[in-house]
Short mmCIF file of C-alpha atoms and ligand atoms in Angstrom, two decimals:
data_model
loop_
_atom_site.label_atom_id
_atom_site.label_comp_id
_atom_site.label_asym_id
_atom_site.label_seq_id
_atom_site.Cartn_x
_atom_site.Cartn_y
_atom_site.Cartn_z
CA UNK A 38 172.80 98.30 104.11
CA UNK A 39 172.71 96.98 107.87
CA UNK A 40 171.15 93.16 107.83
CA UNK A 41 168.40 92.65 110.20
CA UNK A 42 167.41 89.45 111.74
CA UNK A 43 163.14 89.01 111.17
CA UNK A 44 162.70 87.75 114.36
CA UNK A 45 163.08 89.79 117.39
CA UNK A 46 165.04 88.94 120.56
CA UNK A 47 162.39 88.60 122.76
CA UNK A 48 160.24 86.31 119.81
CA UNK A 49 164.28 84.28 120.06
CA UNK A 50 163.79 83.93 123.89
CA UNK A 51 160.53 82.56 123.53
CA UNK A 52 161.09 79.66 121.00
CA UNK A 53 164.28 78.45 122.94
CA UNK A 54 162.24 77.94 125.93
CA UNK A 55 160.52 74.98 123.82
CA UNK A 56 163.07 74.18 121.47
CA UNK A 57 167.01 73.86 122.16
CA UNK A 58 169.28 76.14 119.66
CA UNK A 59 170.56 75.27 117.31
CA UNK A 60 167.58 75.32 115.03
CA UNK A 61 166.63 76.74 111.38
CA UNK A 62 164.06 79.54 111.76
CA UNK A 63 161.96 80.61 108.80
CA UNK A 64 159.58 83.57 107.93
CA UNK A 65 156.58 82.59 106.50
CA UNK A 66 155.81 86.45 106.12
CA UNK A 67 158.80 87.06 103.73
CA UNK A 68 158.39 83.57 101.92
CA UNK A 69 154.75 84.26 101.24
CA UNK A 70 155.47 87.78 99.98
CA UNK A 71 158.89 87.07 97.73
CA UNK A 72 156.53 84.10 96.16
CA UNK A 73 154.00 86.57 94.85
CA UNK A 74 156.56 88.76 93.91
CA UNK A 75 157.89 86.73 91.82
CA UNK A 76 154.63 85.37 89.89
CA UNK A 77 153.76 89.20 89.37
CA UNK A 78 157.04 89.69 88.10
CA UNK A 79 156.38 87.13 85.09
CA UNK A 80 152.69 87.46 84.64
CA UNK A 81 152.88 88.85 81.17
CA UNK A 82 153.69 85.33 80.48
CA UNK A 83 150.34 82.97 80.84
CA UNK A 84 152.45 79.85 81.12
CA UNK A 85 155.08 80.97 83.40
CA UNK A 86 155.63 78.60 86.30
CA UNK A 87 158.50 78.51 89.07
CA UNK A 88 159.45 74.69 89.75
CA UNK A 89 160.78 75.29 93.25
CA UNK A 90 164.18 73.26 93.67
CA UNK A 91 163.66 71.14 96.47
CA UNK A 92 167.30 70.65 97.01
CA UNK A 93 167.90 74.04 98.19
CA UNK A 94 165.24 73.46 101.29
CA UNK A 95 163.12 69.90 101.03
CA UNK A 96 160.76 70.79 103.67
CA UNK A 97 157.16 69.43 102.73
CA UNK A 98 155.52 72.60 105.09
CA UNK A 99 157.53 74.96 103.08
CA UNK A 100 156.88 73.54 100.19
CA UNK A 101 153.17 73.61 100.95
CA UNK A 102 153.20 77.31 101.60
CA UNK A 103 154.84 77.79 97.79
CA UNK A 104 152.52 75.40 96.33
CA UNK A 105 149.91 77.77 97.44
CA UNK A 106 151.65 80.46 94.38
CA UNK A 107 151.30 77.73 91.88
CA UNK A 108 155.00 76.47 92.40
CA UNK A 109 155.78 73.57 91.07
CA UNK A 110 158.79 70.89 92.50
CA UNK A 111 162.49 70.64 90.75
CA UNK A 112 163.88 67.62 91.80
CA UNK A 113 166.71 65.67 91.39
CA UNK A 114 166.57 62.61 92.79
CA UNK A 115 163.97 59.44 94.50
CA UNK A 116 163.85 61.04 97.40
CA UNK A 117 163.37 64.49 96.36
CA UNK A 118 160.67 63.13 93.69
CA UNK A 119 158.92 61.31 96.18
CA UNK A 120 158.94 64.49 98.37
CA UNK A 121 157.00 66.57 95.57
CA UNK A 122 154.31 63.64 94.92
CA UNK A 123 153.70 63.41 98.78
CA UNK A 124 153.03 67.39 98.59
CA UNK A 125 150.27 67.15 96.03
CA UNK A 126 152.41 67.44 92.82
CA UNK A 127 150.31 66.04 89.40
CA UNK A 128 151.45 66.25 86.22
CA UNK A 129 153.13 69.10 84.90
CA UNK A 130 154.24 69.85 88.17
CA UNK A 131 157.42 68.04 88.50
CA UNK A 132 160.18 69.07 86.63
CA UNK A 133 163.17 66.43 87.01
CA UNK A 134 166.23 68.07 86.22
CA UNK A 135 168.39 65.36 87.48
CA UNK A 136 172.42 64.19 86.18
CA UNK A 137 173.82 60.80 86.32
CA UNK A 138 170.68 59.47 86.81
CA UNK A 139 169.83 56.23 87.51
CA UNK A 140 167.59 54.30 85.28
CA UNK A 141 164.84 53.46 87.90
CA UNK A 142 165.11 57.66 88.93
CA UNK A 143 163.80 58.19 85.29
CA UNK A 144 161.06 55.62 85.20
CA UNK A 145 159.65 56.67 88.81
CA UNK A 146 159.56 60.73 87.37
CA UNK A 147 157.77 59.21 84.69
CA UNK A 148 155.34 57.42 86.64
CA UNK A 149 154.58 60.54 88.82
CA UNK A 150 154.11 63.04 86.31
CA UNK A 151 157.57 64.62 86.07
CA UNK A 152 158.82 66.22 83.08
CA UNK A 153 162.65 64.69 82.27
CA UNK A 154 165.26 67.13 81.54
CA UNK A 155 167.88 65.75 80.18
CA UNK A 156 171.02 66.25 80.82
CA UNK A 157 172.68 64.26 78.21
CA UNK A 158 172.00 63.20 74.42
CA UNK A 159 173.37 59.27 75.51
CA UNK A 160 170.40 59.46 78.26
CA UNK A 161 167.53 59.29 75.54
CA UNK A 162 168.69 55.66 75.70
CA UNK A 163 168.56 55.09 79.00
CA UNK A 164 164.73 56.79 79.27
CA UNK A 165 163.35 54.43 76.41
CA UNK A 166 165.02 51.49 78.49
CA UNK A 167 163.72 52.85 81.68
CA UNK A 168 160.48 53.56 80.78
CA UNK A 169 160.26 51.50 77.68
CA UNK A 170 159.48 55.11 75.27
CA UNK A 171 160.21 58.30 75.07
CA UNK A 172 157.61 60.82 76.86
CA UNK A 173 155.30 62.60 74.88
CA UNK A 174 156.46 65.61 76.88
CA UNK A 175 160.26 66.31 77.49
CA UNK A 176 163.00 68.69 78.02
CA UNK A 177 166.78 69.20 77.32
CA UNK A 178 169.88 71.06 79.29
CA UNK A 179 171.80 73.03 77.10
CA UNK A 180 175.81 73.99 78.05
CA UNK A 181 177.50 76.41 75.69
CA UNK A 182 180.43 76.03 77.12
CA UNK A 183 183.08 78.72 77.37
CA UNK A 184 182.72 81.74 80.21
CA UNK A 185 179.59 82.95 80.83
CA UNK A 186 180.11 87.13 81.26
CA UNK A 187 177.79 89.75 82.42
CA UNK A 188 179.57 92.94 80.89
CA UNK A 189 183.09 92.15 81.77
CA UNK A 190 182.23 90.38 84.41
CA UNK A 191 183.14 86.74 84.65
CA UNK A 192 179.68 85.41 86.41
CA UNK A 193 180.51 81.45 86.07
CA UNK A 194 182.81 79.03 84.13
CA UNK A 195 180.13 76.61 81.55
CA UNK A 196 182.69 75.17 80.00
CA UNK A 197 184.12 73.80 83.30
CA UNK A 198 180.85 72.61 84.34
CA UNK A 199 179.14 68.59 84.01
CA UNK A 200 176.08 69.73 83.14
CA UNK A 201 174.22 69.62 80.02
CA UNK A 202 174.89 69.80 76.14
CA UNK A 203 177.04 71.25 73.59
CA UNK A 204 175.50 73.18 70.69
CA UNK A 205 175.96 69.99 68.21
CA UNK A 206 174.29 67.45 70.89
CA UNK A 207 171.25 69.68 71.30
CA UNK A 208 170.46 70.02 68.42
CA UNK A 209 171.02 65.91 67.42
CA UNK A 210 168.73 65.24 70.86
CA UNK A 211 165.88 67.20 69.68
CA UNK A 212 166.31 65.66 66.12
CA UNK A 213 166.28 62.28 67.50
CA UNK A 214 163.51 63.00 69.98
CA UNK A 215 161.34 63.95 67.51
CA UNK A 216 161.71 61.51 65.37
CA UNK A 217 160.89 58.99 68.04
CA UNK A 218 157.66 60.99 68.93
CA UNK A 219 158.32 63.26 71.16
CA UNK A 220 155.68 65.81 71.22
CA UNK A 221 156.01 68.99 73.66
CA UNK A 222 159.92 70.01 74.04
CA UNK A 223 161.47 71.98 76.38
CA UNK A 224 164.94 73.95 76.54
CA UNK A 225 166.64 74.44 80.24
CA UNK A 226 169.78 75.81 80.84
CA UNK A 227 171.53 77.07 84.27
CA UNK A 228 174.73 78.97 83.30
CA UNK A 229 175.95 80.75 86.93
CA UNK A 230 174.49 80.15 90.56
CA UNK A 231 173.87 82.92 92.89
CA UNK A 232 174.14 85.81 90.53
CA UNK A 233 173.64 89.24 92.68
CA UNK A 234 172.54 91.21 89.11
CA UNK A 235 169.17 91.71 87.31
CA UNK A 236 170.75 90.98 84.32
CA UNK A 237 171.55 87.36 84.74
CA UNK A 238 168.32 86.02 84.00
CA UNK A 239 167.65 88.40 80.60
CA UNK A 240 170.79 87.37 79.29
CA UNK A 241 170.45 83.92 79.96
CA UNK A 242 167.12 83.84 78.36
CA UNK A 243 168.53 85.36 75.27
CA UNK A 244 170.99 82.83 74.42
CA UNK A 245 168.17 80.35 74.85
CA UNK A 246 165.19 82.17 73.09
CA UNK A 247 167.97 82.25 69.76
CA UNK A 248 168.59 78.70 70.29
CA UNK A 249 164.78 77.79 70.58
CA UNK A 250 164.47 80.02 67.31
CA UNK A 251 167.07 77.70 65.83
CA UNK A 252 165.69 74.58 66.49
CA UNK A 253 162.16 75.78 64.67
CA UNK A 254 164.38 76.59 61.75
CA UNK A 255 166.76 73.67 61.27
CA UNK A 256 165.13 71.00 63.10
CA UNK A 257 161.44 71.86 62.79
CA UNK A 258 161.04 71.36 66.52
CA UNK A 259 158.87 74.09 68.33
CA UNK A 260 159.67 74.58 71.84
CA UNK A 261 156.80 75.02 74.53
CA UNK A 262 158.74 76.01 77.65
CA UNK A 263 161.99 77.37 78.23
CA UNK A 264 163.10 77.16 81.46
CA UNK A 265 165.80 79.70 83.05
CA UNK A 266 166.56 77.23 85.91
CA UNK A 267 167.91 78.85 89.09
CA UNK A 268 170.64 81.21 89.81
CA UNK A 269 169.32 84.33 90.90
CA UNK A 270 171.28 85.11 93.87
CA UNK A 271 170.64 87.08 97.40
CA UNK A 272 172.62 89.17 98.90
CA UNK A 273 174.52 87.43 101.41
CA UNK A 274 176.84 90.71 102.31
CA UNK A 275 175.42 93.84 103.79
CA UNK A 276 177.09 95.73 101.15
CA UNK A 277 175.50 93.89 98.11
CA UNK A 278 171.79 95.45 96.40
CA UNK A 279 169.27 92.41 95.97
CA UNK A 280 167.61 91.90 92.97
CA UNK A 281 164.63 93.21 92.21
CA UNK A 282 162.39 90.67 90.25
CA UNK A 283 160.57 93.00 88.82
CA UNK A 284 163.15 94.52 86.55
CA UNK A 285 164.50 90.81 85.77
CA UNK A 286 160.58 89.67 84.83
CA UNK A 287 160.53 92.82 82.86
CA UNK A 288 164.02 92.31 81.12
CA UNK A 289 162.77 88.57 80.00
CA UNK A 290 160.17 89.90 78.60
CA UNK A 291 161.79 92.50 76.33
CA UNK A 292 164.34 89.91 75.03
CA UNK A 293 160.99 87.66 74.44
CA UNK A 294 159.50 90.75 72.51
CA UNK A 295 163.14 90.70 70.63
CA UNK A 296 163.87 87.29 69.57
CA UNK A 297 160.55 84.72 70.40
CA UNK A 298 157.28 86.98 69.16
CA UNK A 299 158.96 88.40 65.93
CA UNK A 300 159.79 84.16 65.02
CA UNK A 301 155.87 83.24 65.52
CA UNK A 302 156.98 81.66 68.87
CA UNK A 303 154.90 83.83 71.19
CA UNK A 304 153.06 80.97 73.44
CA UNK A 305 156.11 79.48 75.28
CA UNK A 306 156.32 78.92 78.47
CA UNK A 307 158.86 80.48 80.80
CA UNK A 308 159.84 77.93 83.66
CA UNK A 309 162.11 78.70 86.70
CA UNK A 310 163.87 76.53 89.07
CA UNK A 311 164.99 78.86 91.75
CA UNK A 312 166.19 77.61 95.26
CA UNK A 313 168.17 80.43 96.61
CA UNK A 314 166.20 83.43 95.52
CA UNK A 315 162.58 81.64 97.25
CA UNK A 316 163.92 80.70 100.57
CA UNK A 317 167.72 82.02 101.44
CA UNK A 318 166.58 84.93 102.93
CA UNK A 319 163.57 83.60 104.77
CA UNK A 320 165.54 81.56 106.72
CA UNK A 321 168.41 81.64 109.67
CA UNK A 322 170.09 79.52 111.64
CA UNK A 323 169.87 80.38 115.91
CA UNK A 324 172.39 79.25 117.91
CA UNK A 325 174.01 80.03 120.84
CA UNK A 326 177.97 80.50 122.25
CA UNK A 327 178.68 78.12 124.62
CA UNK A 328 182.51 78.73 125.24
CA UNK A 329 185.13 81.20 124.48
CA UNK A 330 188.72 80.85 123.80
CA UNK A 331 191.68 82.68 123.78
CA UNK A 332 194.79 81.48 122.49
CA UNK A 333 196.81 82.78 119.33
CA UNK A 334 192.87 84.08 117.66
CA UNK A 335 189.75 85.08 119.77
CA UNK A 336 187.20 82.27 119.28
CA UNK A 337 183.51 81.70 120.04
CA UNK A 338 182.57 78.27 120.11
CA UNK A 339 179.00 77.83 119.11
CA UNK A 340 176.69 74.98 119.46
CA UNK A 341 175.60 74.67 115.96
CA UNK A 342 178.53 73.60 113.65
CA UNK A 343 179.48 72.76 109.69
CA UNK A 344 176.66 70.01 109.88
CA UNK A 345 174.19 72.65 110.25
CA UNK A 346 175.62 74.96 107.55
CA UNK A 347 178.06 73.80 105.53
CA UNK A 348 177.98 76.63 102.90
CA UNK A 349 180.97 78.54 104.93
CA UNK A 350 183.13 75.53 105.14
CA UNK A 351 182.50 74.34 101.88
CA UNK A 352 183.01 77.54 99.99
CA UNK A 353 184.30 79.70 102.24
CA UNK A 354 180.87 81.30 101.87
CA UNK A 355 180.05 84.57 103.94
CA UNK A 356 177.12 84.36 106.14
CA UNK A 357 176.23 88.12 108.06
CA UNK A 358 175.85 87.08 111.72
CA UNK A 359 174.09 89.38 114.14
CA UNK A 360 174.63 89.27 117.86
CA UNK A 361 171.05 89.27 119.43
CA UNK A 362 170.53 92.19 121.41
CA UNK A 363 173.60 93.68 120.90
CA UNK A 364 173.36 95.51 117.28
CA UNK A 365 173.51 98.62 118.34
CA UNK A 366 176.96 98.12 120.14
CA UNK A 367 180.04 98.69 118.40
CA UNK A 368 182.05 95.99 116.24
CA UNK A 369 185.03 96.41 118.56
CA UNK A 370 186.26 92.28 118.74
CA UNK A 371 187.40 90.41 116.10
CA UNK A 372 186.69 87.00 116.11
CA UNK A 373 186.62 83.37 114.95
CA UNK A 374 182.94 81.83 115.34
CA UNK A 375 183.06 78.32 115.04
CA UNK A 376 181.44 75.01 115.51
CA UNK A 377 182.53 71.81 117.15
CA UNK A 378 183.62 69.39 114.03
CA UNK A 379 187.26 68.11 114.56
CA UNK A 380 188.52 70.32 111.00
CA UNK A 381 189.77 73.26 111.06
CA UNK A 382 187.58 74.91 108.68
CA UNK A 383 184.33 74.57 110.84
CA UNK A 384 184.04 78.38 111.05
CA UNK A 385 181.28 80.10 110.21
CA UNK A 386 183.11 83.30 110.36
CA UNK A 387 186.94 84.23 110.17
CA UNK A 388 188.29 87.43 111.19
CA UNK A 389 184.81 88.68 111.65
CA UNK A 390 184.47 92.28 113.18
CA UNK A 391 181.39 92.01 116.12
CA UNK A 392 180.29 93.07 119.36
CA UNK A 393 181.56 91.51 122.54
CA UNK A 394 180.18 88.12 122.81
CA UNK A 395 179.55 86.46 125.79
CA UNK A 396 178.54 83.06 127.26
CA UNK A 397 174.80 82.20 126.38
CA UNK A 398 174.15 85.11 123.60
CA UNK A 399 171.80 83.84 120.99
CA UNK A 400 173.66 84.37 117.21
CA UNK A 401 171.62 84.42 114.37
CA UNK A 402 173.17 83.36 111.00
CA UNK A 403 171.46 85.07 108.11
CA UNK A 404 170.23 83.63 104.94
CA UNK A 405 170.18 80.01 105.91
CA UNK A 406 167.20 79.18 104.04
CA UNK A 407 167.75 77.52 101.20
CA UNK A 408 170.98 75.09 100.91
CA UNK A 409 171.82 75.54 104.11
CA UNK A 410 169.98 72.52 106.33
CA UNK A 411 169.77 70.10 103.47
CA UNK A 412 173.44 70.31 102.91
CA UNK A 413 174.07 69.13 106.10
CA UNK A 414 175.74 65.67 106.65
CA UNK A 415 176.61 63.98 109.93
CA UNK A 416 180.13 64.16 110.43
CA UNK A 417 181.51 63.70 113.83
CA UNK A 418 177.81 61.90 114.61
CA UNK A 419 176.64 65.30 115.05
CA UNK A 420 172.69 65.30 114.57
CA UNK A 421 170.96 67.45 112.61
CA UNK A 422 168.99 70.19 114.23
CA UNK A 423 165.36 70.60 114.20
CA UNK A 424 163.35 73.22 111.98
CA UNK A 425 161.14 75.63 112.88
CA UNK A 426 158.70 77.99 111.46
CA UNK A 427 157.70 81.43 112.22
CA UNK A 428 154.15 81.79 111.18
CA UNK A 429 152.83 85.38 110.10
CA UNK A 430 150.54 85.98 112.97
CA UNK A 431 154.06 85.66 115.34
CA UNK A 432 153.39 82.02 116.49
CA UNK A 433 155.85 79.33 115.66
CA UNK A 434 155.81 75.99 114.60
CA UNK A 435 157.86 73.24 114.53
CA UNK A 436 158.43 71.91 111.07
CA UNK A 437 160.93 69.12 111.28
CA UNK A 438 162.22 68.08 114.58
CA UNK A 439 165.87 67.60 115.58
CA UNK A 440 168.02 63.91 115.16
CA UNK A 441 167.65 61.76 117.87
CA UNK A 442 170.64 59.02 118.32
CA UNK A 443 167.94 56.31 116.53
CA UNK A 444 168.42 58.14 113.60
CA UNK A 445 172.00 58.31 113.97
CA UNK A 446 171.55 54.64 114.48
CA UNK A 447 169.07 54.07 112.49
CA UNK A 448 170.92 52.09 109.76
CA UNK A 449 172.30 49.33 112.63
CA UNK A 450 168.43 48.53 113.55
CA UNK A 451 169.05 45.10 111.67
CA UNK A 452 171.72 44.25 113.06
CA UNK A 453 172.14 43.21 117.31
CA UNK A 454 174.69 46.32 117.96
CA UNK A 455 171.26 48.51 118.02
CA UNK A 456 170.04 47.66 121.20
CA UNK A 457 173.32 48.28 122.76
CA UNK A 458 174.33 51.49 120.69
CA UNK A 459 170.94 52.99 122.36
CA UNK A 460 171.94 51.72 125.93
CA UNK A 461 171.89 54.88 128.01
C1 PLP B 135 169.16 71.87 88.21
C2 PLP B 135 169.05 72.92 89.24
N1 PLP B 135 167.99 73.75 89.19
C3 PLP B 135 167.84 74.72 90.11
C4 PLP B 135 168.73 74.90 91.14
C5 PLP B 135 168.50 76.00 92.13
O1 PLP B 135 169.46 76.94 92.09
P1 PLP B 135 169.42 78.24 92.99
O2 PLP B 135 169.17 77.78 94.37
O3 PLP B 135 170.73 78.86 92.80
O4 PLP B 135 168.30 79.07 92.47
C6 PLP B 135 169.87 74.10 91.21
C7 PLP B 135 170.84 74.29 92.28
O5 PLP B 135 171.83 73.71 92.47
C8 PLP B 135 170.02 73.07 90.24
O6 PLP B 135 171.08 72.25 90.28
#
């Protein structure tokens, strides 16, 4: 399938006139219409609520425009947490699926209205101490361990992961959060990330719905949500088929019909967490060649770099990239695209197979929307770029504007250096 950009050249042309590349562009047209999609998809279920995970894209605007499907916050951290109560969040609406958290992370969820998800059976101590009880409302992460396989397919590595409990320390956490009143439980688990398969999310939710039957049997605790976390993926390759929603909403529901209704357990909740699936696609990152090099590879040097994506240098990720104005031209040069960082694996694409590029041609980087700006860092003292939203009715808006060097320096401003760092 070929990849298309959702912005046009001549929409590209128009937005760099106010705002320098590089920049994050998102489509509020395909965000609106994936996020009712997706609460179609699970509306047999009258509690069902998608948490959004505010890692993958903390943009309060965005965030807004979800809120507006009944979307919930996932966070996992101060910041993130203070992010979701500064959009409107309440009670119920936070879901703080956190890890190694700090004490004073748990009591501040607590005071906002988050739901704790634990992550470990030793951090029931460290809630009562933080917040001085254990919340009438709260949830646990569950790890089976071992391989987690779709057919015979290995989709992610459990056992290999930090996250969560075994089998034995679930079940003694619900035991001992029951017995020191605990009223409303949940059960989360998130067993492989970006999984390009409709069957991710059915299976998953079998493995929990047979714990959660479990726990009613041996430990007399009912559970009220169960929350499939993220991990439905996009397709970030031409050649994969996205998910459809629909058949995954529909295959948690059978297993439901299978394993929770026949047990008496047909009012829980189903909870999501996804990141990648709400924004990745809705998203892209513009920037624009500014040299070209020829030596023992072809490169084009771009002015965005690893700071503004990581996700290729990181994980050697693929990222489609489309030439602007030139898609119709043949694939004839093979080429390096990189960025400007001083390491070698600042590349957004290797060996990749694209038109002739030339000095000034706008590149757009596909699928940038969710963990692609927030995993940026500032390595080199490159500054992050700005972001900028494309608005249904074609208008565009800036969302978050670029660094400026007082950011950068932001952290000096108590000291004298300041004044002279920002010395022109
Ligand atoms: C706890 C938790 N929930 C949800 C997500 C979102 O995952 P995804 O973006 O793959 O849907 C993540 C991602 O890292 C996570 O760590």
């Amino acid at each position: 399938m070929k990849k298309k950009p959702f912005v046009s050249l001549e929409k590209l042309q128009e937005i760099v006139k106010e705002y320098p590349t590089p920049f994050h562009l998102y489509d509020e047209k395909g965000i609106r219409e994936n996020a009712r999609a997706l609460k179609e998809a699970f509306s047999w279920n009258p509690g069902f609520k998608e948490f959004f995970a505010v890692k993958a894209t903390p943009n309060p605007f965005l965030i807004d425009i979800l809120r507006e499907y009944g979307c919930g916050c996932d966070c996992s951290s101060q910041t993130e947490l203070m992010m979701a109560k500064a959009v409107g969040c309440k009670e119920g609406d936070i879901m703080f699926s956190s890890n190694d958290t700090p004490e004073e992370e748990f009591r501040y969820a607590h005071e906002i209205g988050g739901i704790i998800n634990l992550d470990d059976i030793t951090h029931i101590e460290c809630v009562e101490k933080a917040i001085g009880k254990i919340p009438e409302t709260i949830s646990c992460r569950y790890n089976p361990g071992g391989l987690f396989k779709i057919s015979n397919d290995i989709m992610d590595n459990p056992g290999d992961a930090k996250y969560g409990m075994t089998t034995e320390q679930l079940f003694d956490a619900f035991r001992i959060l029951k017995e020191k009143g605990a009223k409303k439980f949940g059960l989360h688990a998130f067993l492989a990330s970006n999984t390009v398969t409709n069957e991710y999310y059915p299976m998953l939710a079998k493995v929990l719905f047979q714990v959660a039957v479990e726990l009613k049997e041996k430990v007399g605790v009912s559970v009220s949500f169960i929350n499939l976390s993220g991990g439905i993926g996009i397709p970030y390759r031409p050649d994969q088929e996205p998910n459809d929603i629909y058949a995954i909403g529909e295959g948690v529901r059978k297993v439901y019909e299978e394993v929770l209704v026949p047990a008496d357990m047909k009012d829980v909740a189903i909870y999501t967490e996804l990141g990648r699936f709400m924004l990745g696609p809705y998203g892209c990152l513009v920037t624009k060649a500014i040299h070209e090099k020829h030596t023992h590879k072809e490169y084009i040097g771009c002015d965005a770099c690893a700071v503004n994506l990581m996700r290729p240098a990181m994980y050697g990720a693929y990222h489609h990239i489309t030439v602007m104005g030139k898609e119709e031209e043949a694939c004839d040069h093979l080429y390096d695209i990189t960025g400007s960082l001083c390491e070698n694996n600042d590349k957004f694409a290797i060996d990749r197979q694209l038109p002739k590029i030339d000095k000034g041609d706008l590149l757009v980087i596909h699928d940038t929307g969710a963990h692609g700006f927030s995993m940026g860092y500032n390595y080199n003292g490159k500054l992050k770029s700005a972001e900028i939203l494309l608005k249904e009715d074609g208008n565009f808006e800036l969302i978050r504007r670029a660094e400026t060097p007082e950011d950068y320096f932001a952290t000096f401003d108590c000291f004298p250096i300041y004044k002279k760092l920002l010395e022109e």
